[in-house]
Amino acid sequence: MSKFFTYEERLTLQKNLRDSKSLKSIAAELDKNPTTISREIKKYSSEVATGYPGYPYNACKNRLNCRKKDICGKDCVRKSVPYCKLCKECNEHCRDFVLEVCSARSRPPYVCNGCTAIGRCTLMKTIYDAEHAHTAAHNTISESRSGLCVSEKEIARLNAIISPLVRQGQSVHQIYIEHEDELMCSEKTIYNYIDACLFDVRNIDLPRKVRFRERYKKPEFKVDKGCRIGRSYKEFEHFIEKNPDTPVVQMDSVIGTAGGKCLLTIHFVESSFMLAFLRDANTSQTVIDIFNAMDRILGPELFGKLFPVILTDNGSEFSNPRAIEYREKAPKGFSCHRTNVFYCDAGRPYQKGAIEVNHELVRRILPKGTSFDHLTQKDIFLMMNHINSYKRKKLNNRSPYETFSFYHGEDVLEKLACRQVAAKDIMLKPNLLKK
C-alpha cells in the first residue's frame, strides 16, 4: 500500500470527491488508508475566492440582507451595480464587514467539490484539483531532495575549523582525518560547502581542485528556512497595512562571474535612489558587515529613519536576518533593534519589482557575465552617482538624487558618499569604468 499518489489516482480522487463519496469508500477504491486520503486532500487542496454568475465573491455574514450603497465613494469600480454587495471590492471597504466561514470546510471531506450549494455560494471555497495537486506534490519532493540545507550557526562553526587550516596549506582530506569527530559531516559535504562559497576559503585556495574541470552541476544552496518564520511576504503586507506611511527599502544582489566579487544593492522605493556596495563574496557576513558600517556612519536615529523596513529575496546571503535587524550593543537612548527584514515569496521577484527594474541601469554599465574582480568601491560609487543623477519620468522628471535630497537632505547624501553628476556628463555605458 503506497502513500504516494499517481496522477491517475489523483484524478480518481477528484472524481469521487465530486460525487460526494466518503473518505472510507475512496480509500477502499484506491487501496489506501483513509488517513492518507485525508492528508492528501488537506495538503494539496487550494482556497478559491469565487462567486457565481452575476454575484462576485462575498464572504460577509450580512450579504443577503445588505442594502448599502456608495461605500467606495468616487473610487467605485462598478458604479452600475445597485448595491455594494454585488461589487468584488465590497468586503475590503465596508466597515461593517463580518467574515463568514463555511463550517463544511472543516468537516470531511474538507473540500467543496461535491457540495450541492457550490453553484450559488459566494463564500471562500476549498477545491481539490488533481493537476494542481500533482504539480505541487512533485515540486515538494524535488525540492526536498536537492541542494544543501544548513544553518548560519553551523557554517560559522565549520568555517572556524577548516578555513585557518586550508590557509596553512593543508588539504581538506588531511583536515577531515584529523577533525572527523569535530566536523560531524562527510568530506564530500565540506567540498560542497566550499563550492557554494560558504567559507572564507574558496576553490582557488585548494591547490589541486582549482585545476579540475567541473564534472557536474553545482548543488543549489538552500538556507535554513527557520530564519523566514514571521518574515514572509504576508507578514510584510500586514506590517505595511498597520504602518501605511512607512517607507520601504528593497535589497538584492547583482552577481558578476561565479565565485567572484558581487554587489549588494539597496533601493529606496519612494525616491528610486539606489546604493551599491562591492563584496568579495556572496555571503551573509558581507551583507551584515555593510549594514553595521552604515549604522556606525549614519547613527542610530538616521539609520532607523532610512531603513525601517527591508524587503529582500530568499538568497543565501540574506539568511541571517537577525544580525541585520539587531545591533550588538544598544547606543544610549536607543534599543538594539534597528530595522525589520521581510522576504518575498520564492520565485516571485515582481514583489520587489522596483529594484529589479533599476538593475537594468546597472546592467547597462556592467553587462551580465562581466567580472567585478577588477573593480573597487570607488568605481561603484562613480557608477551609482551617474545612475542616481539620471532623471525619471515617474519622479516628475527629477532624478533620484534630487528626490532623495528633498526627503532627507544633502548631509545624508554626503555621509553615503554620493555626488550629483551634471546631465551632460551622465554616461550609462561600460566605458564609464574603463581605465
Coordinates of C-alpha atoms in Angstrom, one line a residue:
M1 CA 0.0 0.0 0.0
S2 CA 1.9 3.1 -1.2
K3 CA 1.4 6.5 0.3
F4 CA 2.4 8.2 -3.0
F5 CA -0.3 9.1 -5.4
T6 CA 0.0 8.8 -9.2
Y7 CA -1.7 11.3 -11.4
E8 CA -4.4 8.7 -12.3
E9 CA -5.1 8.1 -8.6
R10 CA -5.5 11.9 -8.1
L11 CA -7.9 12.1 -11.0
T12 CA -10.0 9.3 -9.4
L13 CA -9.9 11.1 -6.1
Q14 CA -11.1 14.3 -7.7
K15 CA -14.0 12.5 -9.4
N16 CA -15.0 10.7 -6.2
L17 CA -15.0 13.9 -4.2
R18 CA -17.2 15.5 -6.9
D19 CA -19.6 12.5 -6.5
S20 CA -19.6 13.1 -2.7
K21 CA -18.3 9.7 -1.8
S22 CA -16.9 9.2 1.8
L23 CA -13.2 9.1 2.5
K24 CA -13.5 5.4 3.6
S25 CA -15.1 4.4 0.3
I26 CA -12.5 6.4 -1.7
A27 CA -9.7 4.7 0.3
A28 CA -11.1 1.3 -0.4
E29 CA -11.2 2.0 -4.2
L30 CA -7.6 3.4 -4.2
D31 CA -6.3 0.7 -1.8
K32 CA -5.0 3.3 0.6
N33 CA -5.6 4.2 4.3
P34 CA -8.4 6.7 4.9
T35 CA -5.9 8.9 6.8
T36 CA -3.7 9.0 3.7
I37 CA -6.6 10.2 1.7
S38 CA -7.4 12.9 4.3
R39 CA -3.8 14.1 4.4
E40 CA -3.7 14.3 0.6
I41 CA -6.8 16.5 0.5
K42 CA -5.7 18.8 3.3
K43 CA -2.2 19.2 2.0
Y44 CA -2.9 19.8 -1.7
S45 CA -6.3 21.4 -1.9
S46 CA -6.4 25.2 -2.5
E47 CA -8.6 28.1 -1.5
V48 CA -10.6 29.8 -4.2
A49 CA -12.4 33.2 -3.8
T50 CA -15.2 33.0 -6.4
G51 CA -18.9 33.6 -6.6
Y52 CA -21.3 32.5 -9.3
P53 CA -22.7 34.3 -12.5
G54 CA -23.9 37.7 -11.5
Y55 CA -22.6 37.5 -7.9
P56 CA -18.9 38.0 -7.1
Y57 CA -17.0 36.6 -4.1
N58 CA -18.6 38.0 -0.9
A59 CA -17.9 36.4 2.5
C60 CA -19.8 38.8 4.7
K61 CA -22.4 37.4 7.1
N62 CA -24.8 40.3 6.3
R63 CA -24.6 40.0 2.5
L64 CA -28.1 38.6 1.9
N65 CA -30.0 41.5 3.5
C66 CA -27.4 44.2 2.9
R67 CA -28.7 47.3 1.0
K68 CA -25.6 49.6 1.4
K69 CA -24.6 51.9 -1.5
D70 CA -21.6 54.1 -2.3
I71 CA -19.2 52.5 0.2
C72 CA -16.2 53.3 -2.0
G73 CA -17.4 56.8 -2.9
K74 CA -15.8 58.3 -6.0
D75 CA -13.4 55.4 -6.3
C76 CA -16.0 52.8 -7.0
V77 CA -15.1 50.4 -9.9
R78 CA -18.6 49.2 -10.5
K79 CA -21.0 52.1 -10.4
S80 CA -23.5 50.3 -12.5
V81 CA -24.5 47.8 -9.7
P82 CA -27.5 48.8 -7.5
Y83 CA -25.9 47.6 -4.2
C84 CA -22.3 47.4 -3.0
K85 CA -22.7 43.7 -2.2
L86 CA -22.6 43.0 -5.9
C87 CA -19.1 44.5 -6.2
K88 CA -16.0 42.4 -5.7
E89 CA -14.4 45.3 -3.7
C90 CA -17.2 45.3 -1.1
N91 CA -15.5 43.2 1.6
E92 CA -12.4 45.4 1.5
H93 CA -14.1 48.7 2.0
C94 CA -17.1 48.0 4.2
R95 CA -16.6 48.9 7.9
D96 CA -19.4 46.6 9.0
F97 CA -17.9 43.5 7.2
V98 CA -18.1 40.3 9.3
L99 CA -16.4 37.3 7.9
E100 CA -18.4 34.1 7.4
V101 CA -16.6 30.8 7.0
C102 CA -18.4 27.7 5.8
S103 CA -18.3 25.1 8.6
A104 CA -18.5 22.3 6.0
R105 CA -14.9 23.0 5.1
S106 CA -13.7 21.9 8.5
R107 CA -15.5 18.5 8.2
P108 CA -14.7 15.5 6.0
P109 CA -14.1 15.6 3.1
Y110 CA -12.8 19.2 3.8
V111 CA -13.4 20.4 0.3
C112 CA -16.3 21.9 -1.7
N113 CA -16.0 19.7 -4.8
G114 CA -19.2 17.8 -4.1
C115 CA -21.2 20.5 -2.4
T116 CA -24.7 20.9 -3.8
A117 CA -24.7 24.6 -3.0
I118 CA -21.5 25.4 -4.8
G119 CA -23.4 26.8 -7.8
R120 CA -25.0 29.6 -5.6
C121 CA -22.3 30.2 -3.0
T122 CA -20.2 33.4 -2.7
L123 CA -18.0 32.3 0.2
M124 CA -14.4 31.2 0.2
K125 CA -14.2 27.6 -1.3
T126 CA -11.7 24.8 -0.8
I127 CA -11.2 22.9 -4.0
Y128 CA -9.1 19.7 -4.7
D129 CA -7.8 19.8 -8.3
A130 CA -5.8 16.8 -9.5
E131 CA -3.5 18.7 -11.8
H132 CA -2.6 21.3 -9.2
A133 CA -2.1 18.7 -6.5
H134 CA 0.2 16.5 -8.7
T135 CA 2.3 19.5 -9.6
A136 CA 2.6 20.7 -6.0
A137 CA 3.5 17.2 -4.8
H138 CA 6.2 16.8 -7.4
N139 CA 7.7 20.2 -6.6
T140 CA 7.8 19.4 -2.9
I141 CA 9.5 16.0 -3.4
S142 CA 12.0 17.5 -5.9
E143 CA 12.9 20.4 -3.6
S144 CA 13.3 18.2 -0.5
R145 CA 15.9 16.0 -2.3
S146 CA 18.1 18.7 -3.8
G147 CA 20.7 21.2 -2.7
L148 CA 22.3 21.9 0.6
C149 CA 20.4 22.9 3.8
V150 CA 22.5 24.2 6.6
S151 CA 22.1 26.9 9.3
E152 CA 24.3 30.0 9.6
K153 CA 25.5 28.9 13.1
E154 CA 26.7 25.5 11.7
I155 CA 28.5 27.2 8.8
A156 CA 30.3 29.5 11.2
R157 CA 31.4 26.6 13.4
L158 CA 32.8 24.6 10.4
N159 CA 34.4 27.7 9.0
A160 CA 36.3 28.3 12.2
I161 CA 37.9 24.8 12.0
I162 CA 38.5 24.5 8.2
S163 CA 39.5 27.9 6.8
P164 CA 42.6 28.5 9.0
L165 CA 44.0 25.1 8.2
V166 CA 43.4 25.4 4.5
R167 CA 45.2 28.7 4.5
Q168 CA 48.2 26.9 6.1
G169 CA 48.3 24.7 3.0
Q170 CA 46.5 21.6 4.4
S171 CA 44.2 19.6 2.2
V172 CA 40.5 19.0 3.0
H173 CA 41.3 15.3 3.3
Q174 CA 44.0 16.0 5.9
I175 CA 41.7 18.3 7.9
Y176 CA 38.9 15.7 7.7
I177 CA 41.0 12.9 9.0
E178 CA 42.3 14.9 12.0
H179 CA 39.0 16.5 12.9
E180 CA 36.4 14.0 11.9
D181 CA 34.7 13.9 15.3
E182 CA 34.5 17.7 15.4
L183 CA 33.2 18.2 11.9
M184 CA 30.4 15.7 12.1
C185 CA 29.9 15.7 8.3
S186 CA 31.4 14.0 5.4
E187 CA 34.4 15.1 3.4
K188 CA 32.2 15.5 0.3
T189 CA 30.0 17.8 2.3
I190 CA 32.9 20.1 3.1
Y191 CA 33.8 20.3 -0.6
N192 CA 30.2 21.2 -1.4
Y193 CA 30.2 24.0 1.1
I194 CA 33.5 25.4 -0.3
D195 CA 31.9 25.1 -3.8
A196 CA 28.9 27.1 -2.6
C197 CA 31.2 29.9 -1.2
L198 CA 30.0 29.4 2.4
F199 CA 33.5 29.5 3.9
D200 CA 36.2 32.2 3.9
V201 CA 38.3 30.0 1.7
R202 CA 37.4 29.3 -1.9
N203 CA 38.3 26.6 -4.5
I204 CA 41.2 28.7 -5.6
D205 CA 42.8 28.1 -2.2
L206 CA 42.8 24.3 -2.9
P207 CA 45.9 23.7 -5.0
R208 CA 44.6 20.6 -6.8
K209 CA 40.9 21.3 -7.1
V210 CA 41.5 24.6 -8.9
R211 CA 43.0 22.6 -11.8
F212 CA 40.0 20.2 -12.1
R213 CA 37.3 20.6 -14.8
E214 CA 33.8 20.9 -13.4
R215 CA 32.1 17.5 -14.0
Y216 CA 28.6 18.1 -12.7
K217 CA 26.2 20.9 -11.9
K218 CA 26.9 22.5 -8.6
P219 CA 24.3 21.9 -6.0
E220 CA 21.9 24.7 -5.2
F221 CA 22.5 26.1 -1.8
K222 CA 19.4 26.3 0.4
V223 CA 19.4 28.1 3.7
D224 CA 17.7 27.1 7.0
K225 CA 14.1 28.1 6.4
G226 CA 13.6 28.8 10.0
C227 CA 15.0 32.3 9.6
R228 CA 12.0 33.3 7.5
I229 CA 9.4 32.4 10.1
G230 CA 7.4 35.6 10.9
R231 CA 9.2 37.4 8.0
S232 CA 7.1 36.2 4.9
Y233 CA 5.6 38.4 2.3
K234 CA 2.2 38.1 4.0
E235 CA 3.7 39.4 7.3
F236 CA 5.2 42.2 5.2
E237 CA 1.8 43.2 3.9
H238 CA 0.3 43.1 7.4
F239 CA 3.1 45.3 8.6
I240 CA 2.6 47.8 5.9
E241 CA -1.2 47.7 6.4
K242 CA -0.7 48.6 10.1
N243 CA 2.0 51.2 9.2
P244 CA 1.0 52.6 5.9
D245 CA 3.3 55.6 5.9
T246 CA 6.5 53.5 6.5
P247 CA 9.0 53.9 3.6
V248 CA 10.1 50.6 2.1
V249 CA 13.7 49.7 1.2
Q250 CA 14.3 46.8 -1.2
M251 CA 17.6 44.8 -1.1
D252 CA 19.2 42.4 -3.7
S253 CA 22.4 41.1 -5.1
V254 CA 24.0 41.6 -8.5
I255 CA 26.3 38.8 -9.5
G256 CA 29.4 39.2 -11.7
T257 CA 31.1 35.9 -12.5
A258 CA 30.6 32.8 -10.4
G259 CA 32.7 32.8 -7.3
G260 CA 34.0 36.4 -7.8
K261 CA 33.1 39.8 -6.4
C262 CA 29.4 40.8 -6.4
L263 CA 27.3 43.8 -5.4
L264 CA 24.8 44.4 -2.7
T265 CA 22.1 46.8 -3.9
I266 CA 19.8 48.8 -1.6
H267 CA 16.9 50.6 -3.3
F268 CA 14.7 53.3 -1.6
V269 CA 11.4 52.8 -3.3
E270 CA 9.8 56.3 -2.7
S271 CA 12.7 58.1 -4.4
S272 CA 14.1 55.4 -6.7
F273 CA 17.5 56.1 -5.1
M274 CA 19.9 53.2 -5.0
L275 CA 23.1 52.4 -3.1
A276 CA 25.5 49.6 -4.2
F277 CA 28.4 48.1 -2.3
L278 CA 31.1 45.8 -3.6
R279 CA 31.6 42.5 -1.8
D280 CA 34.4 40.0 -2.1
A281 CA 32.0 37.0 -1.8
N282 CA 28.2 36.5 -1.9
T283 CA 28.0 35.5 1.8
S284 CA 25.7 36.7 4.6
Q285 CA 28.6 38.0 6.7
T286 CA 29.5 40.6 4.0
V287 CA 25.9 41.8 4.0
I288 CA 25.9 42.1 7.8
D289 CA 29.3 44.0 7.7
I290 CA 27.8 46.6 5.3
F291 CA 24.8 47.3 7.5
N292 CA 26.9 47.5 10.6
A293 CA 29.2 50.0 8.8
M294 CA 26.2 52.1 7.7
D295 CA 24.8 52.0 11.2
R296 CA 28.1 53.5 12.5
I297 CA 28.3 56.2 9.8
L298 CA 24.6 57.3 9.9
G299 CA 24.0 56.9 13.6
P300 CA 21.0 55.0 15.2
E301 CA 18.4 57.7 14.7
L302 CA 19.1 58.4 11.0
F303 CA 19.6 54.7 10.3
G304 CA 16.2 53.9 11.7
K305 CA 14.6 56.7 9.6
L306 CA 16.2 55.4 6.4
F307 CA 15.8 51.7 7.0
P308 CA 12.5 51.0 8.9
V309 CA 11.6 48.0 6.6
I310 CA 13.8 46.0 4.3
L311 CA 12.3 43.6 1.7
T312 CA 14.5 41.1 0.0
D313 CA 14.5 37.7 -1.7
N314 CA 15.4 34.2 -0.4
G315 CA 19.1 34.3 -1.4
S316 CA 21.6 32.6 1.0
E317 CA 23.4 35.9 1.5
F318 CA 20.3 37.1 3.4
S319 CA 19.9 34.0 5.6
N320 CA 20.8 35.8 8.9
P321 CA 18.1 38.4 9.2
R322 CA 18.5 38.8 12.9
A323 CA 22.1 40.1 12.5
I324 CA 20.7 42.8 10.2
E325 CA 17.8 43.7 12.4
Y326 CA 19.7 44.0 15.6
R327 CA 22.9 45.8 16.6
E328 CA 25.3 44.1 19.0
K329 CA 25.2 47.0 21.6
A330 CA 22.4 49.4 22.2
P331 CA 23.5 53.1 21.9
K332 CA 22.4 55.4 24.7
G333 CA 18.7 56.2 24.3
F334 CA 18.2 53.5 21.6
S335 CA 17.4 49.8 21.6
C336 CA 19.3 47.1 19.8
H337 CA 16.5 46.7 17.3
R338 CA 17.2 48.8 14.2
T339 CA 15.1 47.5 11.3
N340 CA 12.6 44.9 10.1
V341 CA 13.5 42.3 7.4
F342 CA 11.0 40.5 5.3
Y343 CA 11.2 38.0 2.4
C344 CA 9.5 37.8 -0.9
D345 CA 7.8 34.6 -1.8
A346 CA 10.0 32.1 -3.6
G347 CA 10.0 32.6 -7.4
R348 CA 8.2 35.9 -7.2
P349 CA 10.8 38.7 -7.9
Y350 CA 8.0 41.0 -9.0
Q351 CA 7.1 41.5 -5.3
K352 CA 10.2 43.8 -5.2
G353 CA 9.9 44.9 -8.8
A354 CA 11.3 48.4 -8.2
I355 CA 14.8 47.2 -7.5
E356 CA 14.7 44.7 -10.3
V357 CA 13.8 47.4 -12.8
N358 CA 16.6 49.7 -11.5
H359 CA 19.1 46.8 -12.0
E360 CA 18.6 47.3 -15.8
L361 CA 20.6 50.6 -15.4
V362 CA 23.3 48.8 -13.5
R363 CA 23.5 46.2 -16.3
R364 CA 24.0 48.9 -18.9
I365 CA 27.3 49.7 -17.3
L366 CA 28.1 46.1 -16.0
P367 CA 26.5 43.7 -18.5
K368 CA 25.8 40.1 -17.5
G369 CA 28.8 37.9 -17.4
T370 CA 31.1 40.9 -16.6
S371 CA 33.7 40.2 -13.9
F372 CA 33.7 42.6 -10.9
D373 CA 37.0 41.5 -9.6
H374 CA 39.0 44.4 -11.1
L375 CA 36.5 47.0 -9.6
T376 CA 36.9 49.0 -6.4
Q377 CA 34.2 50.6 -4.2
K378 CA 35.3 53.9 -5.7
D379 CA 34.2 52.6 -9.1
I380 CA 30.9 51.5 -7.7
F381 CA 30.3 54.9 -6.1
L382 CA 31.0 56.5 -9.5
M383 CA 28.6 54.2 -11.3
M384 CA 25.8 54.9 -8.8
N385 CA 26.3 58.6 -8.9
H386 CA 25.6 58.5 -12.7
I387 CA 22.6 56.2 -12.3
N388 CA 21.1 58.3 -9.4
S389 CA 21.6 61.5 -11.4
Y390 CA 19.6 60.1 -14.3
K391 CA 16.1 61.8 -14.4
R392 CA 13.0 59.6 -14.3
K393 CA 9.5 60.3 -15.7
K394 CA 7.8 58.7 -12.7
L395 CA 9.6 61.2 -10.4
N396 CA 8.1 64.1 -12.4
N397 CA 11.3 64.4 -14.4
R398 CA 13.5 64.7 -11.4
S399 CA 16.5 62.5 -10.6
P400 CA 16.6 60.0 -7.7
Y401 CA 19.4 62.1 -6.2
E402 CA 17.2 65.3 -6.2
T403 CA 14.2 63.4 -4.8
F404 CA 16.2 61.7 -2.1
S405 CA 17.8 65.0 -1.2
F406 CA 14.3 66.6 -0.9
Y407 CA 13.3 63.9 1.6
H408 CA 16.4 63.6 3.6
G409 CA 18.8 66.4 2.9
E410 CA 22.3 66.9 1.4
D411 CA 24.0 65.9 4.6
V412 CA 22.8 62.4 4.4
L413 CA 23.9 62.0 0.8
E414 CA 27.4 63.3 1.8
K415 CA 27.6 60.7 4.6
L416 CA 26.7 58.0 2.0
A417 CA 29.5 59.3 -0.3
C418 CA 27.0 60.3 -3.1
R419 CA 27.5 63.1 -5.5
Q420 CA 25.4 64.6 -8.3
V421 CA 26.6 64.3 -11.9
A422 CA 25.7 67.1 -14.4
A423 CA 23.2 65.9 -17.0
K424 CA 25.6 66.5 -19.9
D425 CA 28.2 64.2 -18.2
I426 CA 26.0 61.2 -17.4
M427 CA 27.2 58.0 -19.0
L428 CA 25.4 54.7 -18.7
K429 CA 27.9 52.6 -20.8
P430 CA 30.6 50.2 -19.9
N431 CA 33.2 52.8 -20.9
L432 CA 32.4 54.6 -17.7
L433 CA 34.5 52.2 -15.6
K434 CA 37.2 51.5 -18.2
K435 CA 40.6 52.8 -17.0

